[in-house]
Short mmCIF file of C-alpha atoms and ligand atoms in Angstrom, two decimals:
data_model
loop_
_atom_site.label_atom_id
_atom_site.label_comp_id
_atom_site.label_asym_id
_atom_site.label_seq_id
_atom_site.Cartn_x
_atom_site.Cartn_y
_atom_site.Cartn_z
CA MET P 1 0.00 0.00 -0.01
CA THR P 2 2.81 2.31 -0.94
CA THR P 3 1.63 5.88 -1.51
CA THR P 4 4.47 6.96 -3.78
CA THR P 5 8.23 6.88 -3.73
CA LYS P 6 8.59 9.70 -6.24
CA PRO P 7 10.23 12.77 -4.71
CA ALA P 8 7.53 15.29 -3.97
CA GLN P 9 7.65 19.01 -4.58
CA LEU P 10 7.00 22.01 -2.42
CA PHE P 11 3.69 23.84 -2.52
CA ILE P 12 4.63 27.49 -3.00
CA ASN P 13 2.66 30.39 -4.40
CA GLY P 14 -0.34 28.33 -5.39
CA GLY P 15 1.49 25.55 -7.22
CA TRP P 16 4.08 22.79 -7.03
CA GLN P 17 7.70 23.91 -7.29
CA ASP P 18 10.90 21.93 -7.42
CA PRO P 19 13.16 22.30 -4.40
CA SER P 20 16.48 24.08 -4.95
CA ASP P 21 18.43 20.86 -4.51
CA GLY P 22 17.70 17.17 -4.50
CA ALA P 23 17.92 16.50 -0.77
CA THR P 24 15.01 14.46 0.57
CA LEU P 25 13.87 12.81 3.77
CA PRO P 26 11.98 9.51 3.84
CA ALA P 27 8.51 9.22 5.36
CA ILE P 28 8.11 5.72 6.75
CA ASN P 29 5.12 3.51 7.45
CA PRO P 30 5.68 2.64 11.12
CA ALA P 31 3.65 -0.56 10.87
CA THR P 32 6.04 -2.02 8.28
CA GLY P 33 9.17 0.13 8.23
CA GLU P 34 8.63 0.76 4.47
CA VAL P 35 9.41 4.13 2.88
CA ILE P 36 6.17 5.64 1.57
CA LEU P 37 7.42 9.00 0.33
CA GLU P 38 10.67 10.84 -0.23
CA ALA P 39 9.78 14.41 0.70
CA PRO P 40 12.03 17.33 -0.14
CA LEU P 41 14.23 18.80 2.54
CA ALA P 42 13.48 22.46 1.86
CA SER P 43 16.62 24.60 1.95
CA LYS P 44 17.04 28.16 3.20
CA GLN P 45 16.42 29.34 -0.39
CA ASP P 46 13.21 27.32 -0.61
CA VAL P 47 12.05 28.76 2.71
CA ASP P 48 12.77 32.23 1.40
CA ARG P 49 10.71 31.57 -1.75
CA ALA P 50 7.76 30.38 0.34
CA VAL P 51 7.99 33.31 2.73
CA GLN P 52 8.23 35.80 -0.14
CA ALA P 53 5.13 34.27 -1.73
CA ALA P 54 3.26 34.53 1.56
CA ARG P 55 4.40 38.08 2.05
CA ALA P 56 3.34 39.14 -1.44
CA ALA P 57 -0.07 37.53 -0.91
CA PHE P 58 -0.47 39.29 2.43
CA GLU P 59 0.37 42.63 0.88
CA GLY P 60 -1.86 41.93 -2.13
CA ASP P 61 -5.52 41.16 -2.48
CA TRP P 62 -5.68 38.82 0.53
CA GLY P 63 -5.29 41.92 2.70
CA GLU P 64 -8.54 43.24 1.24
CA THR P 65 -10.62 40.13 1.97
CA THR P 66 -13.53 40.43 4.35
CA PRO P 67 -14.09 38.01 7.22
CA ALA P 68 -17.05 36.60 5.26
CA GLU P 69 -14.83 35.85 2.26
CA ARG P 70 -12.20 34.14 4.40
CA SER P 71 -14.95 32.24 6.20
CA GLY P 72 -16.31 31.03 2.86
CA MET P 73 -12.90 29.71 1.81
CA LEU P 74 -12.36 27.88 5.09
CA TRP P 75 -15.84 26.42 4.78
CA LYS P 76 -14.96 25.19 1.28
CA LEU P 77 -11.78 23.65 2.66
CA ALA P 78 -13.88 21.76 5.21
CA GLN P 79 -16.07 20.48 2.42
CA VAL P 80 -13.15 19.30 0.30
CA VAL P 81 -11.47 17.65 3.28
CA GLU P 82 -14.73 15.88 4.08
CA GLU P 83 -15.11 14.73 0.47
CA HIS P 84 -11.58 13.27 0.62
CA GLY P 85 -11.97 12.07 4.20
CA ASP P 86 -11.42 8.37 3.50
CA GLU P 87 -8.30 9.07 1.46
CA LEU P 88 -6.86 11.43 4.10
CA CYS P 89 -7.58 8.86 6.85
CA ARG P 90 -5.76 6.23 4.82
CA LEU P 91 -2.73 8.51 4.32
CA GLU P 92 -2.67 9.40 7.99
CA SER P 93 -2.99 5.76 8.99
CA GLU P 94 -0.16 4.76 6.65
CA ASN P 95 2.20 7.52 7.77
CA VAL P 96 1.50 7.52 11.55
CA GLY P 97 0.28 3.95 12.14
CA LYS P 98 -3.21 5.01 13.24
CA PRO P 99 -5.89 2.33 13.28
CA ALA P 100 -8.97 3.20 11.24
CA GLU P 101 -10.97 4.11 14.34
CA VAL P 102 -8.30 6.60 15.47
CA ALA P 103 -7.88 8.15 12.02
CA ALA P 104 -11.67 8.46 11.70
CA GLY P 105 -11.89 10.05 15.17
CA ASP P 106 -9.22 12.56 14.16
CA MET P 107 -11.08 13.32 10.94
CA GLU P 108 -14.38 13.96 12.70
CA PHE P 109 -12.77 16.46 15.07
CA THR P 110 -10.66 18.02 12.30
CA LEU P 111 -13.82 18.75 10.30
CA ASP P 112 -15.46 20.26 13.35
CA ASN P 113 -12.35 22.41 13.90
CA LEU P 114 -12.41 23.58 10.26
CA ARG P 115 -16.06 24.56 10.49
CA PHE P 116 -15.56 26.27 13.82
CA PHE P 117 -12.73 28.40 12.44
CA ALA P 118 -14.77 29.20 9.34
CA GLY P 119 -17.50 30.58 11.60
CA ALA P 120 -15.11 32.23 14.03
CA ALA P 121 -13.53 34.25 11.21
CA ARG P 122 -16.70 36.40 11.26
CA ILE P 123 -16.94 37.20 14.95
CA LEU P 124 -13.53 38.57 15.84
CA GLU P 125 -13.91 41.95 17.46
CA GLY P 126 -12.14 44.67 19.43
CA ARG P 127 -13.69 46.31 22.49
CA ALA P 128 -16.28 49.03 21.98
CA ALA P 129 -15.04 52.42 20.82
CA GLY P 130 -15.68 55.59 22.82
CA GLU P 131 -14.42 58.93 24.03
CA TYR P 132 -11.71 58.45 26.65
CA MET P 133 -10.42 62.03 26.31
CA ARG P 134 -12.75 64.95 25.73
CA GLY P 135 -12.99 65.75 22.03
CA TYR P 136 -11.45 62.46 20.87
CA THR P 137 -12.92 59.16 19.76
CA SER P 138 -10.87 55.99 20.20
CA MET P 139 -11.39 52.74 18.45
CA ILE P 140 -9.69 49.38 18.41
CA ARG P 141 -8.77 47.67 15.16
CA ARG P 142 -7.92 43.97 15.36
CA GLU P 143 -5.46 43.26 12.56
CA PRO P 144 -3.56 40.25 11.23
CA LEU P 145 0.19 40.04 11.82
CA GLY P 146 1.49 39.06 8.37
CA VAL P 147 3.31 35.85 7.48
CA VAL P 148 2.84 33.08 10.05
CA ALA P 149 5.24 30.12 10.15
CA SER P 150 3.24 27.10 11.32
CA ILE P 151 5.44 24.24 12.53
CA ALA P 152 3.61 21.00 13.26
CA PRO P 153 4.40 17.69 15.05
CA TRP P 154 3.87 14.11 13.91
CA ASN P 155 1.24 12.74 16.29
CA TYR P 156 -1.84 14.29 14.63
CA PRO P 157 -0.33 15.67 11.41
CA LEU P 158 -3.50 16.80 9.66
CA MET P 159 -5.35 17.97 12.76
CA MET P 160 -2.36 19.94 14.06
CA ALA P 161 -1.96 21.55 10.63
CA VAL P 162 -5.61 22.60 10.79
CA TRP P 163 -5.24 23.94 14.34
CA LYS P 164 -2.40 26.11 13.13
CA ILE P 165 -3.33 27.30 9.66
CA CYS P 166 -7.07 27.88 10.17
CA PRO P 167 -7.03 30.51 12.95
CA ALA P 168 -4.11 32.22 11.19
CA LEU P 169 -5.99 32.42 7.87
CA ALA P 170 -9.32 33.24 9.52
CA ALA P 171 -7.66 36.26 11.13
CA GLY P 172 -6.27 37.40 7.75
CA ASN P 173 -2.66 36.23 7.91
CA THR P 174 -0.85 34.17 5.28
CA VAL P 175 0.89 30.94 6.17
CA VAL P 176 3.94 28.81 5.51
CA LEU P 177 3.25 25.38 7.00
CA LYS P 178 6.02 22.94 7.76
CA PRO P 179 4.81 19.50 8.83
CA SER P 180 7.04 17.15 10.80
CA GLU P 181 9.74 15.44 8.74
CA LEU P 182 8.29 12.11 9.93
CA THR P 183 4.75 12.81 8.68
CA PRO P 184 4.61 15.11 5.62
CA VAL P 185 2.10 13.08 3.60
CA SER P 186 -1.28 14.47 4.68
CA ALA P 187 -0.08 18.10 4.74
CA LEU P 188 1.11 17.82 1.12
CA ARG P 189 -2.28 16.41 0.15
CA LEU P 190 -4.01 19.17 2.07
CA ALA P 191 -2.04 21.75 0.07
CA GLU P 192 -3.19 20.09 -3.14
CA LEU P 193 -6.83 20.09 -1.99
CA ALA P 194 -6.62 23.76 -0.93
CA ALA P 195 -4.93 24.88 -4.16
CA ASP P 196 -8.13 25.99 -5.88
CA ILE P 197 -9.62 27.58 -2.77
CA PHE P 198 -7.09 30.15 -1.58
CA PRO P 199 -5.35 32.76 -3.72
CA ALA P 200 -1.73 31.98 -4.63
CA GLY P 201 0.71 32.44 -1.76
CA VAL P 202 -1.87 32.47 1.02
CA LEU P 203 -1.14 28.89 2.09
CA ASN P 204 2.29 27.43 1.34
CA VAL P 205 3.40 23.96 2.48
CA ILE P 206 7.06 23.08 2.61
CA THR P 207 8.62 19.89 3.94
CA GLY P 208 11.88 19.43 5.72
CA ASP P 209 13.56 19.01 9.07
CA GLY P 210 13.88 21.28 12.10
CA GLU P 211 17.56 22.08 11.81
CA THR P 212 17.50 23.46 8.24
CA THR P 213 13.92 24.11 7.16
CA GLY P 214 12.34 24.95 10.52
CA ALA P 215 15.25 27.05 11.71
CA SER P 216 15.33 29.02 8.41
CA LEU P 217 11.65 29.80 8.83
CA VAL P 218 12.11 30.92 12.42
CA ARG P 219 15.05 33.15 11.47
CA HIS P 220 13.41 34.69 8.40
CA SER P 221 12.97 38.43 8.85
CA ASP P 222 9.67 38.50 6.94
CA VAL P 223 8.00 35.97 9.26
CA ALA P 224 5.92 37.84 11.80
CA MET P 225 4.99 34.94 14.05
CA VAL P 226 6.06 31.36 14.66
CA SER P 227 3.52 28.88 15.90
CA LEU P 228 4.97 25.56 17.06
CA THR P 229 3.45 22.40 18.40
CA GLY P 230 6.29 20.20 19.48
CA ASP P 231 8.78 19.30 22.14
CA VAL P 232 9.77 21.59 25.02
CA ALA P 233 13.38 21.69 23.83
CA THR P 234 12.22 22.79 20.35
CA GLY P 235 10.05 25.49 21.96
CA VAL P 236 13.01 26.80 23.94
CA THR P 237 15.20 26.90 20.82
CA ILE P 238 12.53 28.68 18.78
CA ALA P 239 11.79 31.22 21.52
CA ARG P 240 15.50 31.94 21.76
CA GLU P 241 15.92 32.31 18.01
CA ALA P 242 12.80 34.46 17.73
CA SER P 243 14.01 36.78 20.45
CA GLU P 244 16.58 38.22 18.01
CA SER P 245 13.81 39.78 15.91
CA LEU P 246 11.19 39.85 18.70
CA LYS P 247 8.74 38.03 16.46
CA ARG P 248 5.70 36.61 18.20
CA VAL P 249 5.90 32.98 19.34
CA HIS P 250 3.04 30.61 20.08
CA LEU P 251 4.10 27.36 21.74
CA GLU P 252 2.10 24.20 22.36
CA LEU P 253 4.62 21.89 23.92
CA GLY P 254 4.77 18.66 25.87
CA GLY P 255 2.64 17.38 28.71
CA LYS P 256 2.68 14.90 31.57
CA ALA P 257 -0.94 14.85 32.61
CA PRO P 258 -1.74 13.68 36.15
CA VAL P 259 -4.90 11.65 36.77
CA ILE P 260 -5.88 12.10 40.43
CA ILE P 261 -7.99 9.23 41.68
CA PHE P 262 -9.54 9.84 45.09
CA ASP P 263 -10.85 6.97 47.19
CA ASP P 264 -14.48 7.88 46.42
CA ALA P 265 -13.95 7.66 42.62
CA ASP P 266 -15.75 5.15 40.42
CA LEU P 267 -12.72 2.91 39.79
CA ASP P 268 -14.34 1.03 36.95
CA ALA P 269 -14.98 4.32 35.15
CA VAL P 270 -11.38 5.41 35.83
CA ALA P 271 -10.04 2.20 34.27
CA GLU P 272 -12.24 2.56 31.19
CA GLY P 273 -11.31 6.26 30.92
CA VAL P 274 -7.57 5.57 31.18
CA LYS P 275 -7.84 2.73 28.67
CA VAL P 276 -8.80 5.36 26.13
CA ALA P 277 -7.01 8.49 27.38
CA GLY P 278 -3.70 6.75 28.12
CA PHE P 279 -3.49 4.63 24.97
CA TRP P 280 -5.36 6.48 22.20
CA ASN P 281 -2.97 7.09 19.30
CA SER P 282 -0.49 4.74 21.05
CA GLY P 283 -0.31 7.23 23.93
CA GLN P 284 1.32 9.78 21.60
CA ASP P 285 -0.81 12.62 22.78
CA CYS P 286 0.37 15.66 24.67
CA THR P 287 -2.67 15.50 27.00
CA ALA P 288 -2.54 11.68 27.44
CA ALA P 289 -3.48 10.31 30.86
CA THR P 290 0.05 9.26 31.71
CA ARG P 291 0.49 9.67 35.42
CA LEU P 292 -2.06 8.06 37.72
CA LEU P 293 -2.04 9.28 41.31
CA VAL P 294 -4.12 6.97 43.46
CA ARG P 295 -5.19 7.19 47.10
CA ASP P 296 -3.09 4.48 48.78
CA ARG P 297 -6.03 2.53 50.23
CA VAL P 298 -7.60 1.98 46.78
CA TYR P 299 -4.30 1.37 44.87
CA ASP P 300 -4.76 -2.43 44.65
CA ASP P 301 -8.47 -2.10 43.83
CA LEU P 302 -7.68 0.29 40.97
CA LEU P 303 -5.10 -2.10 39.52
CA GLY P 304 -7.76 -4.82 39.69
CA TYR P 305 -9.80 -2.79 37.21
CA LEU P 306 -6.99 -1.19 35.22
CA ALA P 307 -4.84 -4.22 34.37
CA PRO P 308 -7.58 -6.19 32.58
CA ALA P 309 -8.83 -3.03 30.82
CA VAL P 310 -5.35 -2.34 29.42
CA GLU P 311 -4.72 -5.99 28.61
CA SER P 312 -7.93 -5.97 26.54
CA ILE P 313 -6.52 -3.36 24.10
CA THR P 314 -6.06 -5.01 20.73
CA VAL P 315 -2.75 -4.11 19.07
CA GLY P 316 -1.59 -4.78 15.54
CA ASP P 317 -1.52 -3.79 11.90
CA PRO P 318 -3.53 -0.54 11.67
CA ARG P 319 -5.17 -1.83 8.47
CA THR P 320 -6.94 -4.49 10.54
CA GLU P 321 -9.55 -3.91 13.25
CA VAL P 322 -7.36 -3.03 16.19
CA GLU P 323 -7.49 -0.34 18.87
CA MET P 324 -3.78 0.45 18.88
CA GLY P 325 -1.09 0.51 16.21
CA PRO P 326 2.67 1.06 16.41
CA VAL P 327 4.50 4.10 17.75
CA VAL P 328 5.68 6.47 15.05
CA SER P 329 9.33 5.49 14.56
CA GLU P 330 12.19 3.23 15.56
CA GLU P 331 13.59 6.14 17.57
CA GLN P 332 10.32 6.56 19.44
CA LEU P 333 10.22 2.82 20.14
CA GLN P 334 13.70 3.00 21.64
CA ARG P 335 12.70 6.05 23.67
CA VAL P 336 9.66 4.32 25.15
CA SER P 337 11.58 1.10 25.86
CA GLY P 338 14.36 3.07 27.52
CA PHE P 339 11.98 4.79 29.96
CA VAL P 340 10.36 1.52 31.01
CA ASP P 341 13.63 -0.41 31.25
CA ARG P 342 15.19 2.26 33.45
CA ALA P 343 12.08 2.39 35.64
CA LYS P 344 12.22 -1.39 36.09
CA ALA P 345 15.90 -1.22 36.99
CA SER P 346 15.17 1.34 39.67
CA GLY P 347 12.48 -0.71 41.39
CA ALA P 348 9.20 -0.03 39.55
CA THR P 349 6.82 -2.93 38.94
CA VAL P 350 5.49 -3.75 35.49
CA VAL P 351 1.80 -4.50 36.05
CA THR P 352 1.22 -5.34 32.42
CA GLY P 353 3.12 -4.95 29.12
CA GLY P 354 6.60 -3.50 29.53
CA ALA P 355 8.23 -4.64 26.29
CA ALA P 356 8.44 -4.02 22.56
CA ARG P 357 6.68 -6.54 20.37
CA GLY P 358 9.14 -8.27 18.07
CA GLY P 359 8.80 -8.52 14.29
CA GLU P 360 8.35 -5.77 11.74
CA GLY P 361 7.06 -2.36 12.66
CA PHE P 362 7.53 -0.26 15.77
CA PHE P 363 5.10 -1.84 18.24
CA TYR P 364 5.18 -1.49 22.01
CA GLU P 365 2.79 -3.29 24.35
CA PRO P 366 0.20 -1.19 26.20
CA SER P 367 1.89 -0.91 29.57
CA VAL P 368 1.15 -0.07 33.19
CA VAL P 369 4.09 0.59 35.48
CA GLY P 370 3.38 0.67 39.24
CA ASP P 371 5.26 1.41 42.45
CA VAL P 372 6.83 4.57 41.08
CA GLY P 373 7.92 7.59 43.14
CA GLN P 374 7.49 11.30 42.58
CA HIS P 375 11.11 11.90 41.61
CA ASP P 376 11.42 8.95 39.22
CA GLU P 377 12.35 9.84 35.65
CA ILE P 378 9.27 8.07 34.30
CA VAL P 379 7.04 10.27 36.48
CA GLN P 380 8.82 13.52 35.71
CA ARG P 381 9.48 13.23 31.94
CA GLU P 382 7.19 12.81 28.97
CA VAL P 383 7.35 9.23 27.58
CA PHE P 384 4.96 9.89 24.66
CA GLY P 385 4.04 6.25 24.16
CA PRO P 386 1.58 3.60 25.42
CA VAL P 387 2.76 3.65 29.02
CA VAL P 388 0.97 4.86 32.16
CA THR P 389 2.45 4.97 35.64
CA VAL P 390 0.58 4.39 38.89
CA GLN P 391 1.70 6.10 42.07
CA ARG P 392 0.23 6.19 45.61
CA PHE P 393 -0.70 9.29 47.60
CA ALA P 394 -1.65 9.53 51.26
CA ASP P 395 -4.02 12.52 51.41
CA ASP P 396 -5.63 15.21 49.22
CA ASP P 397 -2.89 17.78 49.74
CA GLN P 398 -0.21 15.32 48.76
CA ALA P 399 -2.16 14.39 45.62
CA LEU P 400 -2.33 18.00 44.49
CA ALA P 401 1.30 18.64 45.38
CA TYR P 402 2.47 15.60 43.41
CA ALA P 403 0.23 16.51 40.48
CA ASN P 404 1.73 20.00 40.25
CA ASP P 405 5.30 18.92 40.87
CA VAL P 406 6.39 18.52 37.22
CA GLN P 407 7.79 20.99 34.68
CA TYR P 408 4.72 20.58 32.44
CA GLY P 409 1.31 22.23 32.78
CA LEU P 410 -0.85 21.15 29.87
CA ALA P 411 -3.72 19.00 31.17
CA ALA P 412 -4.88 17.13 34.26
CA SER P 413 -7.88 15.20 35.49
CA VAL P 414 -9.49 14.54 38.84
CA TRP P 415 -11.77 11.62 39.56
CA THR P 416 -14.11 11.86 42.57
CA THR P 417 -17.81 11.84 43.47
CA ASN P 418 -17.26 14.68 45.97
CA VAL P 419 -17.98 18.05 44.38
CA ASN P 420 -15.92 20.00 46.96
CA ARG P 421 -12.85 17.91 46.24
CA ALA P 422 -13.41 18.24 42.50
CA PHE P 423 -13.61 22.03 42.55
CA LYS P 424 -10.76 22.47 45.04
CA ALA P 425 -8.59 20.34 42.76
CA ALA P 426 -9.71 22.18 39.62
CA ARG P 427 -8.64 25.45 41.26
CA SER P 428 -5.33 24.14 42.62
CA LEU P 429 -4.06 22.29 39.57
CA LYS P 430 -1.57 24.34 37.52
CA PHE P 431 -2.58 23.09 34.08
CA GLY P 432 -4.26 24.62 31.05
CA THR P 433 -7.12 22.09 31.08
CA VAL P 434 -8.64 20.24 34.03
CA TRP P 435 -11.20 17.51 33.49
CA ILE P 436 -13.49 16.22 36.23
CA ASN P 437 -14.41 12.52 35.95
CA ASP P 438 -13.08 12.22 32.43
CA HIS P 439 -9.82 12.75 30.57
CA ILE P 440 -9.03 13.85 27.01
CA PRO P 441 -12.20 15.20 25.34
CA LEU P 442 -11.67 18.54 23.62
CA VAL P 443 -14.12 20.82 21.82
CA SER P 444 -13.45 23.43 19.15
CA GLU P 445 -15.03 26.25 21.19
CA MET P 446 -12.77 25.85 24.23
CA PRO P 447 -9.06 26.79 24.41
CA HIS P 448 -6.27 24.23 24.49
CA GLY P 449 -2.85 25.17 25.70
CA GLY P 450 -0.53 24.99 28.64
CA VAL P 451 1.36 26.81 31.36
CA LYS P 452 4.92 26.36 32.68
CA ARG P 453 7.12 24.45 30.23
CA SER P 454 4.08 23.25 28.24
CA GLY P 455 4.29 26.65 26.56
CA TYR P 456 2.02 29.63 26.01
CA GLY P 457 -0.65 30.68 23.56
CA LYS P 458 -3.93 28.87 22.93
CA ASP P 459 -5.08 26.54 20.18
CA LEU P 460 -8.79 26.14 19.35
CA SER P 461 -11.51 28.63 20.41
CA LEU P 462 -11.69 32.36 19.75
CA TYR P 463 -8.64 32.79 22.00
CA SER P 464 -6.50 31.17 19.30
CA LEU P 465 -7.75 33.61 16.67
CA GLU P 466 -6.88 36.48 18.96
CA ASP P 467 -3.36 35.07 19.33
CA TYR P 468 -2.93 35.50 15.55
CA THR P 469 -3.87 39.18 15.60
CA THR P 470 -2.59 42.43 16.97
CA ILE P 471 -4.73 45.30 18.20
CA LYS P 472 -4.27 48.85 17.07
CA HIS P 473 -5.60 51.96 18.80
CA VAL P 474 -6.94 54.62 16.43
CA MET P 475 -7.68 58.00 18.06
CA ALA P 476 -9.53 60.72 16.18
CA LYS P 477 -9.89 64.37 17.26
CA PHE P 478 -13.23 65.94 16.52
CA GLY P 479 -14.92 69.28 16.96
P1 LIG Q 1 9.54 18.18 17.78
O1 LIG Q 1 9.72 19.37 18.65
O2 LIG Q 1 10.68 17.26 17.62
O3 LIG Q 1 9.12 18.62 16.31
C1 LIG Q 1 8.02 19.47 16.11
C2 LIG Q 1 8.23 20.29 14.87
O4 LIG Q 1 9.28 21.23 15.13
C3 LIG Q 1 8.68 19.46 13.66
O5 LIG Q 1 8.06 19.94 12.50
C4 LIG Q 1 10.18 19.71 13.61
O6 LIG Q 1 10.76 19.57 12.33
C5 LIG Q 1 10.24 21.16 14.06
N1 LIG Q 1 11.54 21.60 14.61
C6 LIG Q 1 12.42 20.86 15.32
N2 LIG Q 1 13.49 21.62 15.65
C7 LIG Q 1 13.28 22.85 15.14
C8 LIG Q 1 14.00 24.08 15.14
N3 LIG Q 1 15.18 24.19 15.75
N4 LIG Q 1 13.46 25.14 14.50
C9 LIG Q 1 12.27 25.06 13.92
N5 LIG Q 1 11.54 23.93 13.86
C10 LIG Q 1 12.02 22.84 14.48
O7 LIG Q 1 8.25 17.44 18.34
P2 LIG Q 1 7.64 16.09 17.79
O8 LIG Q 1 8.52 15.00 18.26
O9 LIG Q 1 7.29 16.22 16.35
O10 LIG Q 1 6.23 16.03 18.56
C11 LIG Q 1 6.11 15.50 19.82
C12 LIG Q 1 6.05 16.62 20.85
O11 LIG Q 1 4.98 17.51 20.53
C13 LIG Q 1 5.74 16.07 22.21
O12 LIG Q 1 6.54 16.71 23.17
C14 LIG Q 1 4.28 16.45 22.40
O13 LIG Q 1 3.89 16.59 23.73
C15 LIG Q 1 4.20 17.74 21.67
N6 LIG Q 1 2.82 18.04 21.32
C16 LIG Q 1 2.19 19.05 21.97
C17 LIG Q 1 0.84 19.36 21.68
C18 LIG Q 1 0.14 20.48 22.39
O14 LIG Q 1 -0.94 20.82 21.97
N7 LIG Q 1 0.71 21.04 23.42
C19 LIG Q 1 0.18 18.61 20.71
C20 LIG Q 1 0.85 17.58 20.05
C21 LIG Q 1 2.19 17.31 20.36
#
């Protein structure tokens, strides 16, 4: 089921262009290890061409478009993506190893995101105007920034592309999108599908790595804003690079979500919830339920529910009816194995799983690791794979202290039937999202984003559109 092995081109200024040199990077099917596409490694010159096209579009007719016109184009994009939904799901499944159910789930939410942003384009506003000095009227204009560099990760390639490009376009910016070097396939197809919808130069898609392509985008003087979803270390590098020109930076970085399970929680519901939230997309989700904190007296009871739930997850070739596929790459497989092996060596207990599955492809067993401590590496650092840890706490204060005691602040959940506990926890947890008695659902209308080293800026919701604009004060003297 090879997509193509022909070197692809770059989507610049409304059409396909050859890269300046022949360097390519392979995109691999993680279920088989086969190369499915050789995508160009865009050079500094290619980046410059894409940015110049985006700049010219921004300064041209795109700058005259009304919110209704931009909304109409985004709506059309949603339609075209829906019409090609099965094909895009297949590409995503092939490039990321997503089972059909996961790819279809991504597609459903991606379409909802597209339609939300199409609508949201029309309701951006500044605060009311008025006279704040006698004889003068002030007004606020909300304006786009210019060329936005959108840099996406590999775990949800199409959805992350949509989260980045849609609010930027809705707000009137132009975009250069760079998908992850591991997963360029769906973004290239998206460019093709969008080609007849947006004017030339409004949406450009270039492939390549972080070191050359990404870094050239970040350093480009005509890029007004860089929006990254990726690793904390990448966010730090980009923020540092961007500080030279003081361009705006929007960072959605890693997570290490705690799942606080009080002794009055419905343990069966917790186990079913974690089965999904810890292992969906092979656990390669920045909000994944990775770190279970359990009241000590129900620790064994919880494992009694959790172990069979996790053992019931079907794993295998994403083309067959399974719940979980491989992790994205050989490197990711080694990373996940390394975390679990080191945890075992330092005294943790493997409740279930705990090993790579042999044979072709990059498969790791759905795993639960118990008897871990607050300072253990596997508790403090993002594994980004199908592994959850289970840790005991002695009282409510300790639960909240442990939950907050990590460098990340993206998402958390609390499981209890006591409303006071739930709301106290929701207030105390230093994370961008807190769920009560569930973990992982997101909606287009609500913001997604973190605090601490999970970054800053919001995806989804009207808050994300605002992040892609600047406000201008206009003051007129009258009389
Ligand atoms: P990554 O940081 O390695 O790569 C992300 C993107 O940044 C890629 O396109 C890469 O080419 C690019 N990049 C790397 N170095 C760069 C540089 N110096 N300059 C410019 N661009 C550069 O992350 P990844 O491994 O692709 O994705 C996994 C990470 O993403 C995890 O940490 C995960 O938690 C995070 N993530 C966060 C969210 C969120 O919403 N907060 C969502 C999904 C994934």
